[in-house]
Coordinates of C-alpha atoms and ligand atoms in Angstrom, one line a residue:
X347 CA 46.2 132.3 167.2
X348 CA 42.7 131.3 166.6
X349 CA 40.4 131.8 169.9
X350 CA 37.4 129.9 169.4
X351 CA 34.0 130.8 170.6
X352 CA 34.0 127.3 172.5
X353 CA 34.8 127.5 176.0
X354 CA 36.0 124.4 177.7
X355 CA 35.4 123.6 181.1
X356 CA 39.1 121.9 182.4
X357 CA 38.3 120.5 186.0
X358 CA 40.9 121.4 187.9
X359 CA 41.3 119.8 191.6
X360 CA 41.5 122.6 193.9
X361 CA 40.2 123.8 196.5
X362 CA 38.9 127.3 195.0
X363 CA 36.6 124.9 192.4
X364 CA 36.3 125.0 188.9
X365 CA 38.1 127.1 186.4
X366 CA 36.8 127.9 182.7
X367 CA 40.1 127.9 179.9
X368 CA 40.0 128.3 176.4
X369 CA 40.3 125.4 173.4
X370 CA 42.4 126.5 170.8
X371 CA 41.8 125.1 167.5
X372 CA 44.7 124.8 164.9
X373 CA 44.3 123.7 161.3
X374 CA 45.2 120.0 161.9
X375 CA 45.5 118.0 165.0
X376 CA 44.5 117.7 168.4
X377 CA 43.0 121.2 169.8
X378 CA 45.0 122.9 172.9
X379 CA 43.6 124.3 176.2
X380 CA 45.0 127.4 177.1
X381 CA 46.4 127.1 180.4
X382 CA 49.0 129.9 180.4
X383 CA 46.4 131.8 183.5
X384 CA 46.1 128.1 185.5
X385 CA 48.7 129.2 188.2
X386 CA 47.7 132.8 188.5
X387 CA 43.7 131.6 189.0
X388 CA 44.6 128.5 191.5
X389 CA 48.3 128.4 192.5
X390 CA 48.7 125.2 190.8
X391 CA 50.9 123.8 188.3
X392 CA 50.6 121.4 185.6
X393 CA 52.9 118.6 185.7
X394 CA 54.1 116.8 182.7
X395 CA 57.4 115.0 182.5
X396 CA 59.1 114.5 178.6
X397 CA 56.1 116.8 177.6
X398 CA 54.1 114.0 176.4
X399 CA 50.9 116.1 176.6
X400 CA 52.4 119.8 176.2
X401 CA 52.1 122.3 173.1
X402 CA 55.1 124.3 173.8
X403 CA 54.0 127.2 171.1
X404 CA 52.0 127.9 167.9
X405 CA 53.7 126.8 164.6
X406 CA 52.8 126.7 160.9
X407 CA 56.1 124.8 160.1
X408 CA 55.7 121.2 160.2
X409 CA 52.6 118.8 160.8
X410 CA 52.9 115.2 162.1
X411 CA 49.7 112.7 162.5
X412 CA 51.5 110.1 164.6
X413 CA 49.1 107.6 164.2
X414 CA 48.8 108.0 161.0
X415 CA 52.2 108.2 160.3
X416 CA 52.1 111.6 158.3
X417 CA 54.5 114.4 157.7
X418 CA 54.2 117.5 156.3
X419 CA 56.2 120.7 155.7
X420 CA 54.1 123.9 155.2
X421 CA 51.4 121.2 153.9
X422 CA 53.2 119.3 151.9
X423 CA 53.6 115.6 152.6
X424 CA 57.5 114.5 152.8
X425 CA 57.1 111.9 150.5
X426 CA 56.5 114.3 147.4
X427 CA 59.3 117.1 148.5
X428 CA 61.5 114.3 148.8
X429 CA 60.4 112.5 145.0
X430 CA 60.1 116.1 143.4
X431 CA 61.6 119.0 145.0
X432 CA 66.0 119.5 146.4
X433 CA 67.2 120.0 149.6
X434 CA 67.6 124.4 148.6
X435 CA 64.3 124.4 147.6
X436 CA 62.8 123.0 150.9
X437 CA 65.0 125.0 152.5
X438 CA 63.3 127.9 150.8
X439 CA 60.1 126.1 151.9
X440 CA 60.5 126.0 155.3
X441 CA 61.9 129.5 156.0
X442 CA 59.5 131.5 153.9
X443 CA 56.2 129.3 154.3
X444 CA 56.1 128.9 150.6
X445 CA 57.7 127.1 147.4
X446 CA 60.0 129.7 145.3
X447 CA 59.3 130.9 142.1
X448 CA 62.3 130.3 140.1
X449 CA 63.3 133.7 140.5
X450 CA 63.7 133.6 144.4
X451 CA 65.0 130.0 143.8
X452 CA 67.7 130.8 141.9
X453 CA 68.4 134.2 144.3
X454 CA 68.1 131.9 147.1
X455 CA 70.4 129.2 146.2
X456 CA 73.0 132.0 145.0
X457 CA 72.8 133.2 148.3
X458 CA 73.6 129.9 150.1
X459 CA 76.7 128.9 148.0
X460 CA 78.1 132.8 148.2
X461 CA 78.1 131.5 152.1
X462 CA 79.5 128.4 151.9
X463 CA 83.7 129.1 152.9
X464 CA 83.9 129.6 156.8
X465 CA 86.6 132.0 158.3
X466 CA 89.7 130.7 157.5
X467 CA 91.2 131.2 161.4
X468 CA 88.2 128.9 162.2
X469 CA 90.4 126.2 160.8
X470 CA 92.4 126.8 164.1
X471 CA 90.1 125.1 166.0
X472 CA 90.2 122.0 164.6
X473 CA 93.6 121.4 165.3
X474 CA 93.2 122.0 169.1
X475 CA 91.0 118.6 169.1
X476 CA 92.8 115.2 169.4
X477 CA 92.3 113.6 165.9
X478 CA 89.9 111.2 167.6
X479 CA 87.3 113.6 168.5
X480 CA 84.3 112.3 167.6
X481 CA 82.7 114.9 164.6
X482 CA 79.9 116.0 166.6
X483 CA 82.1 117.2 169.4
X484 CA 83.9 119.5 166.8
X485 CA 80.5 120.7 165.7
X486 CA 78.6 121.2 169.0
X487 CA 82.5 123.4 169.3
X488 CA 82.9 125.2 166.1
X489 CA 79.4 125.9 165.6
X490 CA 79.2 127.9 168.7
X491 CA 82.5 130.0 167.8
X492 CA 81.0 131.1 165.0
X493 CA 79.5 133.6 167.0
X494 CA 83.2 134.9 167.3
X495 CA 83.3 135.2 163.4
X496 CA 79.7 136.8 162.5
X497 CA 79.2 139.8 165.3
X498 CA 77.2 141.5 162.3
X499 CA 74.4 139.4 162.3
X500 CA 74.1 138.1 165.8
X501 CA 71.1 141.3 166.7
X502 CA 67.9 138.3 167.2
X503 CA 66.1 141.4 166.9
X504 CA 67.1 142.6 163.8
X505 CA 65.1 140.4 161.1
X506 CA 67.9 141.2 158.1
X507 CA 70.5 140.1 160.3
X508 CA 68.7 136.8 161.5
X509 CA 68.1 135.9 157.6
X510 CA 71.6 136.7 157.6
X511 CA 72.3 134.6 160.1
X512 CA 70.0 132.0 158.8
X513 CA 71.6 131.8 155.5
X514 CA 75.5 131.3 156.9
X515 CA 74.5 128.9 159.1
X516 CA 72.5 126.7 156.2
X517 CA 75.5 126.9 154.2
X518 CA 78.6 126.9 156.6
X519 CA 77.3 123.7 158.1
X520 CA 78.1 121.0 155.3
X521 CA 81.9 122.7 155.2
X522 CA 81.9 122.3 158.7
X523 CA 81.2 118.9 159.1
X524 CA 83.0 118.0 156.2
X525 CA 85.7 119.7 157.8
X526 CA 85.3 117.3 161.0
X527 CA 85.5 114.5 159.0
X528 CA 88.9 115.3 157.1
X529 CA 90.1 116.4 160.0
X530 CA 89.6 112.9 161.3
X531 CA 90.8 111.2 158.5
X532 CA 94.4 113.2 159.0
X533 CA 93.6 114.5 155.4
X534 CA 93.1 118.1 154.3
X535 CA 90.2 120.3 154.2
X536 CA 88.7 120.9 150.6
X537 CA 87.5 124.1 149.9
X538 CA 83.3 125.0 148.5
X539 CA 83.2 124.6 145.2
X540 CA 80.7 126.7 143.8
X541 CA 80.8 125.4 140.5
X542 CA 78.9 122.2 142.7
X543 CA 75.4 122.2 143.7
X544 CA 74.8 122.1 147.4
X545 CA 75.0 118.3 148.2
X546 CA 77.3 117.6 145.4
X547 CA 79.7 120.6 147.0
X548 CA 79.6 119.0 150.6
X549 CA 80.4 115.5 149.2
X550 CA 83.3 116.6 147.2
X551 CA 84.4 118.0 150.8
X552 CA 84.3 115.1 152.0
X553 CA 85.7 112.7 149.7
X554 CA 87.6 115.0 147.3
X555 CA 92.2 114.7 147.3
X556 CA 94.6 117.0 146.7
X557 CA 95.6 113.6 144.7
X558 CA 93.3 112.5 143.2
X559 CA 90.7 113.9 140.5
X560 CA 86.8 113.4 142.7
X561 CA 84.2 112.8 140.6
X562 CA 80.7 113.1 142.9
X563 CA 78.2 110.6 141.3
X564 CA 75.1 112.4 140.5
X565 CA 73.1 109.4 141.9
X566 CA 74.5 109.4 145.2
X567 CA 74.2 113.6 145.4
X568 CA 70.3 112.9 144.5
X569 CA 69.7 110.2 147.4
X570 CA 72.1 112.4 149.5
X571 CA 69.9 115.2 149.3
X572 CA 66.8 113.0 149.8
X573 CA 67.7 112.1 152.8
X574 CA 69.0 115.6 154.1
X575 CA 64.9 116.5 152.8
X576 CA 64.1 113.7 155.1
X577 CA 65.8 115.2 158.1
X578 CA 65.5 118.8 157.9
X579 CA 62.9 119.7 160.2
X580 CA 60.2 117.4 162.5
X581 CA 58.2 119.4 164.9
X582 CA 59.0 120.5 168.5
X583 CA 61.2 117.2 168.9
X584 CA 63.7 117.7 171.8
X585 CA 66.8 119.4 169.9
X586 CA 64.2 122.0 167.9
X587 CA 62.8 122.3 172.0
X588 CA 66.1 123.2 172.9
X589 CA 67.4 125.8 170.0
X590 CA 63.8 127.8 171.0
X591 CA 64.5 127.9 175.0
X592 CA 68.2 128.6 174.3
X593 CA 67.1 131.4 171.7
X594 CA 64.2 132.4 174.3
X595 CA 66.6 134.4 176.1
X596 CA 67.6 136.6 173.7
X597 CA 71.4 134.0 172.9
X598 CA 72.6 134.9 169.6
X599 CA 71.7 132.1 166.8
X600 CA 74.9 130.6 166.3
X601 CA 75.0 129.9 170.7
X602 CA 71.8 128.4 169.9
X603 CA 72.1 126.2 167.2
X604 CA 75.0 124.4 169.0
X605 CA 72.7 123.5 171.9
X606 CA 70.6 122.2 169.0
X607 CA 73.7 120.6 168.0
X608 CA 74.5 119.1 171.5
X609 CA 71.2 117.6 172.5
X610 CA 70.8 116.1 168.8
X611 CA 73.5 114.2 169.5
X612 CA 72.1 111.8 172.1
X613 CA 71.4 108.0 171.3
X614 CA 67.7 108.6 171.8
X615 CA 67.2 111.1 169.5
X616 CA 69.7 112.1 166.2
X617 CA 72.3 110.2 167.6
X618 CA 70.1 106.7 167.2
X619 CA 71.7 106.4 163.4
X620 CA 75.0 105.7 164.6
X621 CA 73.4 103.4 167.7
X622 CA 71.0 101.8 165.0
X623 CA 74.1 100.4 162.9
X624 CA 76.4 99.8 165.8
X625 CA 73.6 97.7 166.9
X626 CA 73.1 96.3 163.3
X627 CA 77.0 95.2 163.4
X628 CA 76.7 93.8 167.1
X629 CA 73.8 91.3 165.8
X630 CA 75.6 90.7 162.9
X631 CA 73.7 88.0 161.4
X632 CA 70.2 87.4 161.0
X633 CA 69.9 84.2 163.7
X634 CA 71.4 86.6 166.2
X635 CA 68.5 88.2 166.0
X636 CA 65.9 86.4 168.5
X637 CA 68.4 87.1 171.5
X638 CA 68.4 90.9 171.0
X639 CA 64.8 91.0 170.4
X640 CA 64.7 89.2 174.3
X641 CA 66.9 91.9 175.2
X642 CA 64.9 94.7 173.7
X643 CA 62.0 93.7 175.8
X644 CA 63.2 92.8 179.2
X645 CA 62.8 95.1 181.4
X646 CA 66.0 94.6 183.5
X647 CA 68.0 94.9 180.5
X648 CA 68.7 99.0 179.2
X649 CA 69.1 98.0 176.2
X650 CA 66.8 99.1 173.4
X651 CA 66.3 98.2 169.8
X652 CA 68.1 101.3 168.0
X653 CA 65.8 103.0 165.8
X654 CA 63.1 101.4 166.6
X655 CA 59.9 103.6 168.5
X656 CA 59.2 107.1 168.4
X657 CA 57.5 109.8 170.7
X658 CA 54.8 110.8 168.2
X659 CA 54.8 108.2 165.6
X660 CA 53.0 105.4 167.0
X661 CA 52.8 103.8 163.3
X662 CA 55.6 103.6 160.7
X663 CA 57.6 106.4 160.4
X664 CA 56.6 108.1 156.9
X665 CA 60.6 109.3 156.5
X666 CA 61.6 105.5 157.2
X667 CA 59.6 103.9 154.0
X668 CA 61.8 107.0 151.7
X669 CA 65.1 106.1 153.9
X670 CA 64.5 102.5 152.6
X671 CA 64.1 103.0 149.2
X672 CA 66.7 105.2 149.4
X673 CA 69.1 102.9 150.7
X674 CA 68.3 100.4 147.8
X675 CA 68.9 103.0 145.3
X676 CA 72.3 103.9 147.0
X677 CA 73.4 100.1 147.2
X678 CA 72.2 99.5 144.0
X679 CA 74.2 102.4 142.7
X680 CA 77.4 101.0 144.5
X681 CA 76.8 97.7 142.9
X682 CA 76.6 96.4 146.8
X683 CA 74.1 93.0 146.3
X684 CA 73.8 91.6 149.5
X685 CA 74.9 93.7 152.5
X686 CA 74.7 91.7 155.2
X687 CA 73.5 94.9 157.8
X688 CA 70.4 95.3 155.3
X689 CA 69.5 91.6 155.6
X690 CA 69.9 91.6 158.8
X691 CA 67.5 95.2 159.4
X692 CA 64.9 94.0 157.1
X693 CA 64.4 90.2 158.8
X694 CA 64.6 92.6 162.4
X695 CA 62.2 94.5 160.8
X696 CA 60.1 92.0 160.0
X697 CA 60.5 89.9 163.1
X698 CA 59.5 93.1 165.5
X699 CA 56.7 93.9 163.3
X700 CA 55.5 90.7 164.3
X701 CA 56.3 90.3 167.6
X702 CA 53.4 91.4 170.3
X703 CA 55.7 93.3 172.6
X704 CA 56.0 95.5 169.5
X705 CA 53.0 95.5 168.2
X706 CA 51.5 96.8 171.7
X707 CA 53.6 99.5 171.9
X708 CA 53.1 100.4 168.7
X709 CA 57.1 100.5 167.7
X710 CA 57.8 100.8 164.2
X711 CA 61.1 101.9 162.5
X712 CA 62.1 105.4 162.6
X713 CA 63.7 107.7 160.2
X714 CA 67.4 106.3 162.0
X715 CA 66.5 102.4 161.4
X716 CA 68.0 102.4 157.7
X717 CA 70.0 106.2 157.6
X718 CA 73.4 104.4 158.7
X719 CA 73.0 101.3 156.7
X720 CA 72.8 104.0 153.5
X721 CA 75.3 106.4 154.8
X722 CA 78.3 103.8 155.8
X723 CA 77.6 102.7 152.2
X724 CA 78.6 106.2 150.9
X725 CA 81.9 105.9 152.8
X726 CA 80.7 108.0 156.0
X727 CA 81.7 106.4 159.2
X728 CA 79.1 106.2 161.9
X729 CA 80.9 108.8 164.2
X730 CA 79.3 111.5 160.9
X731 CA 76.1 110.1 160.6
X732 CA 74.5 112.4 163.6
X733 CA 76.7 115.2 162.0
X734 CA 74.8 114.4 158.7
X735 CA 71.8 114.8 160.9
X736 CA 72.4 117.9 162.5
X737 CA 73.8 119.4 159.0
X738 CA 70.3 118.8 157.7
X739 CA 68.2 119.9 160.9
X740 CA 69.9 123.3 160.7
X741 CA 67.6 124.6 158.0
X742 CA 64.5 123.4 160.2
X743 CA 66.0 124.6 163.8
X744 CA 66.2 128.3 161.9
X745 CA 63.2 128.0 160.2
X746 CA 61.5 127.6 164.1
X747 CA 64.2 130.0 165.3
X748 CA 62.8 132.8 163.3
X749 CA 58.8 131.5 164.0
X750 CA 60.0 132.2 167.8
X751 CA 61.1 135.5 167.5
X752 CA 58.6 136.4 165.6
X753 CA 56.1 135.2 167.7
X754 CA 54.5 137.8 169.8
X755 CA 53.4 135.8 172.5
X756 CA 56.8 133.8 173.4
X757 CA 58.7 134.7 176.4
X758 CA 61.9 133.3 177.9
X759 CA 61.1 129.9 178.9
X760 CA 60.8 128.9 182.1
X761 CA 58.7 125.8 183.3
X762 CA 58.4 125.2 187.3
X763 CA 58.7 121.8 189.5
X764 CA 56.9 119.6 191.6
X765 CA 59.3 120.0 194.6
X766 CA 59.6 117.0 196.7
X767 CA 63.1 118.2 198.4
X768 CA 63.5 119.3 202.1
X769 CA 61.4 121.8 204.1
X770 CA 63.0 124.3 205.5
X771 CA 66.2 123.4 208.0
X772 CA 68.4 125.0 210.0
X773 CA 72.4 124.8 209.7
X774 CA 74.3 123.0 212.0
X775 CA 77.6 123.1 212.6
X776 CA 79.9 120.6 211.7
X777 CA 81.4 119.7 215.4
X778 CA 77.0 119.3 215.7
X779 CA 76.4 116.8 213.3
Ligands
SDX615 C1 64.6 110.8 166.5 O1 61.0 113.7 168.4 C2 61.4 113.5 167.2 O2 60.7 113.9 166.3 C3 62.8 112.9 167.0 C4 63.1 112.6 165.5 C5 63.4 113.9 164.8 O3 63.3 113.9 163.5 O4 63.7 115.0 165.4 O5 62.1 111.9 164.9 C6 64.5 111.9 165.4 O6 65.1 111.1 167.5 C7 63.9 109.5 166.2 C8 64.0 108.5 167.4 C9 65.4 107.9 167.5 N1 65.7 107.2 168.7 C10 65.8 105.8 168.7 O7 65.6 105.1 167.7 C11 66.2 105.3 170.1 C12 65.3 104.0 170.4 N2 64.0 104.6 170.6 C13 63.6 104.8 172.0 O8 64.6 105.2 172.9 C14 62.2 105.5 172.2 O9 61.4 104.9 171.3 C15 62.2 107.0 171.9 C16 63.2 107.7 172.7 C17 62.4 107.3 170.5 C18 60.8 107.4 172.3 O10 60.7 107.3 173.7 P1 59.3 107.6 174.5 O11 58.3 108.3 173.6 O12 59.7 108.3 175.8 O13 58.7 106.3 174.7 P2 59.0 105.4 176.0 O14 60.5 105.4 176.2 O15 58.1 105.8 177.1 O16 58.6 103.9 175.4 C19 57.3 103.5 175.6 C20 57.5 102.0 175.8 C21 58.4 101.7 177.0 O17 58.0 100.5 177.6 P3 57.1 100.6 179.0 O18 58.0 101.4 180.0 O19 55.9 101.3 178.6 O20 56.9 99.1 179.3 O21 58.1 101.4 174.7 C22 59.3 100.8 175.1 C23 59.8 101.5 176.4 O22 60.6 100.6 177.1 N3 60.3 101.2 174.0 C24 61.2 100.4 173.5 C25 61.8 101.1 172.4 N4 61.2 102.3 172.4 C26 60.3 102.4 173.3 N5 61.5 99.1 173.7 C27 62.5 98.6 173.0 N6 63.1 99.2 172.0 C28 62.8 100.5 171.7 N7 63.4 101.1 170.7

């Protein structure tokens, strides 16, 4: 970490005065004050519900300019990886800090498709969930079993077993999900096929029959792909926050990756793809529209408009513009003209881009406003698009796994309270009360 000379005065209300902290400068974005002495010098806390002003750690992984709606992975912008480079190679990119040569491209993607099968007693578990489970259950499940199946690379300490780790998580996790979803179709798993690339392997997993010859279309393995590139990795968003303070205390990575897993699954964060369409479907046609827009902004009423807003991105989500264009490749491909849940997302689009609530709070689409519309094209039902999600994140919640451990600085993580409960109280008994 870069100390800078510059010292900044932080005035701090206490009664013991003024306290001197450091500015830390990274290489883009806002500057930090080092706080970690603030309780020892005054017996204070900060206080910052959601984190909205709090730098958890120091990461070279991905940048985001919210306001100016840009994305990059080790420097380079999400727009190019996803035009030029494969979901392997950034992959590669993330973990190692660089692009491969073609050597360590071709060594690494070896790697990842010599992991692909799972155990086959992990099939077990599937069958103890009722067929209606919904996929990410199975996952947030499975996921953490594997820590049954892989005891030889479960030392967090050991970096050859963590890249072990690494790698068998990055390339059990499409056979695991397309696992879930057979399993909830009542048909049978397919096997890796590592004849197949790596999005062209998990799609014939998913679609592939014992009956029937599957032919993945190359066009739909290439947007596939895209859109994994799109969700690989983002930050310290608030599944990434949890894999690090679950890993923090020394939990092996597969343990950790499933509390990834479990949080990514709420409707506010990875699981807004499968609200965004549900959402799309309950307007259903574009005049509907105006009503749920009330709806959206009325205070009284919880609901929100479903991919719509963003912590850090107070301008259009950069993935969002690549999501769209994606899904007109993928429609286009698919000979779908006119889906009615894209005319009606682009005229809500274009309605709440105009609309002043939305304008004010500066809510544009996010990277979930056109995902579902895309992937129910393919054939995926909502319940997989947040197991699509979390497939992808993997590569980015071990990429900031490993940046963790390695980190000398980080600790187990433990933030405080503001306590506002009772003072101290005696016990009464109950024939007292
Ligand atoms: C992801 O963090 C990441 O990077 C996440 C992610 C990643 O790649 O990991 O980018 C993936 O999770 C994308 C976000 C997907 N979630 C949704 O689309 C769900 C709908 N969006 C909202 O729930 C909300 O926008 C959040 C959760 C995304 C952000 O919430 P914040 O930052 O806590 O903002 P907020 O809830 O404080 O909202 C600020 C204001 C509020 O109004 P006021 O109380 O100030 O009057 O904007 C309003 C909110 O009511 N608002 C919305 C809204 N989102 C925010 N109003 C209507 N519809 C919305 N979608």
């Amino acid at each position: 970490m870069n100390k800078t000379e510059k010292v900044q005065v932080a005035k701090v209300d206490t009664t013991s005065g003024e306290y001197e902290f450091h500015v830390l400068d990274g290489t883009l974005g806002p500057s930090v004050i080092d706080i970690s002495s603030l309780y020892g010098d005054t017996g204070q806390f900060t206080y910052d519900p959601g984190f909205t002003s709090t730098a958890s750690c120091e990461s070279k992984i991905t940048y985001i300019d919210g306001e100016k709606g840009i994305l990059l992975y080790r420097g380079y912008p999400i727009d190019q990886l996803a035009e030029q480079s494969n979901f392997i190679e950034t992959a590669y990119l993330l973990l190692n800090g660089e692009l491969p040569s073609l050597n360590d491209y071709e060594e690494f993607e070896r790697a990842i498709t010599n992991h692909t099968m799972v155990h086959e007693q992990l099939r077990n578990f599937y069958y103890g969930f009722r067929s209606d489970a919904h996929p990410m259950a199975i996952m947030c499940g499975v996921v953490g079993a594997l820590s049954a199946f892989y005891h030889d690379s479960t030392d967090i300490n050991d970096p050859y077993q963590r890249m072990v780790a690494g790698r068998r998580l990055i390339a059990k996790m499409p056979t695991i999900a397309a696992m879930a979803f057979k399993f909830s179709l009542g048909q049978p798993f397919v096997y890796p096929d590592n004849e197949l690339d790596y999005t062209a392997n998990f799609l014939n997993m998913c679609f592939a029959l014992p009956a029937l010859k599957h032919k993945v279309s190359p066009t739909l393995a290439r947007a596939l792909d895209k859109i994994f590139i799109l969700h690989a990795d983002h930050e310290q968003n608030a599944s990434t926050s949890t894999v690090r303070l679950a890993s923090s205390s020394g939990a092996n990575p597969f343990a950790a990756i499933a509390a990834g897993i479990a949080c990514l699954w709420g409707p506010a964060h990875g699981g807004a793809n499968e609200a965004a369409l549900n959402m799309l479907m309950e307007i259903g046609t574009a005049d509907k529209i105006p009503e749920f827009i009330k709806r959206a902004k009325d205070k009284n009423d919880p609901f929100r408009l479903m991919g719509f807003g963003h912590r850090v991105y107070k301008n259009y989500d950069p993935r969002a513009k690549v999501m769209q264009q994606t899904c007109h490749e993928v429609l286009a491909e698919l000979g779908i003209k006119d889906d009615p849940l894209l005319e009606v997302a682009l005229e809500l689009e274009k309605i709440a881009l105009n609309d002043d609530y939305f304008v004010e709070k500066q809510l544009y689409p996010n990277i979930d406003f056109y995902s579902g519309i895309t992937l129910k094209a393919m054939g995926f039902p909502t319940t997989m698009f947040t197991a699509l999600f979390a497939l992808a994140r993997t590569v980015g919640w071990v990429a900031q796994w490993n940046e963790m451990i390695e980190d000398p600085s980080q600790r187990i993580g433990r933030p405080r309270q503001l306590y506002t409960g009772y003072a101290e109280r005696t016990y009464k008994k109950r024939s007292e009360r």
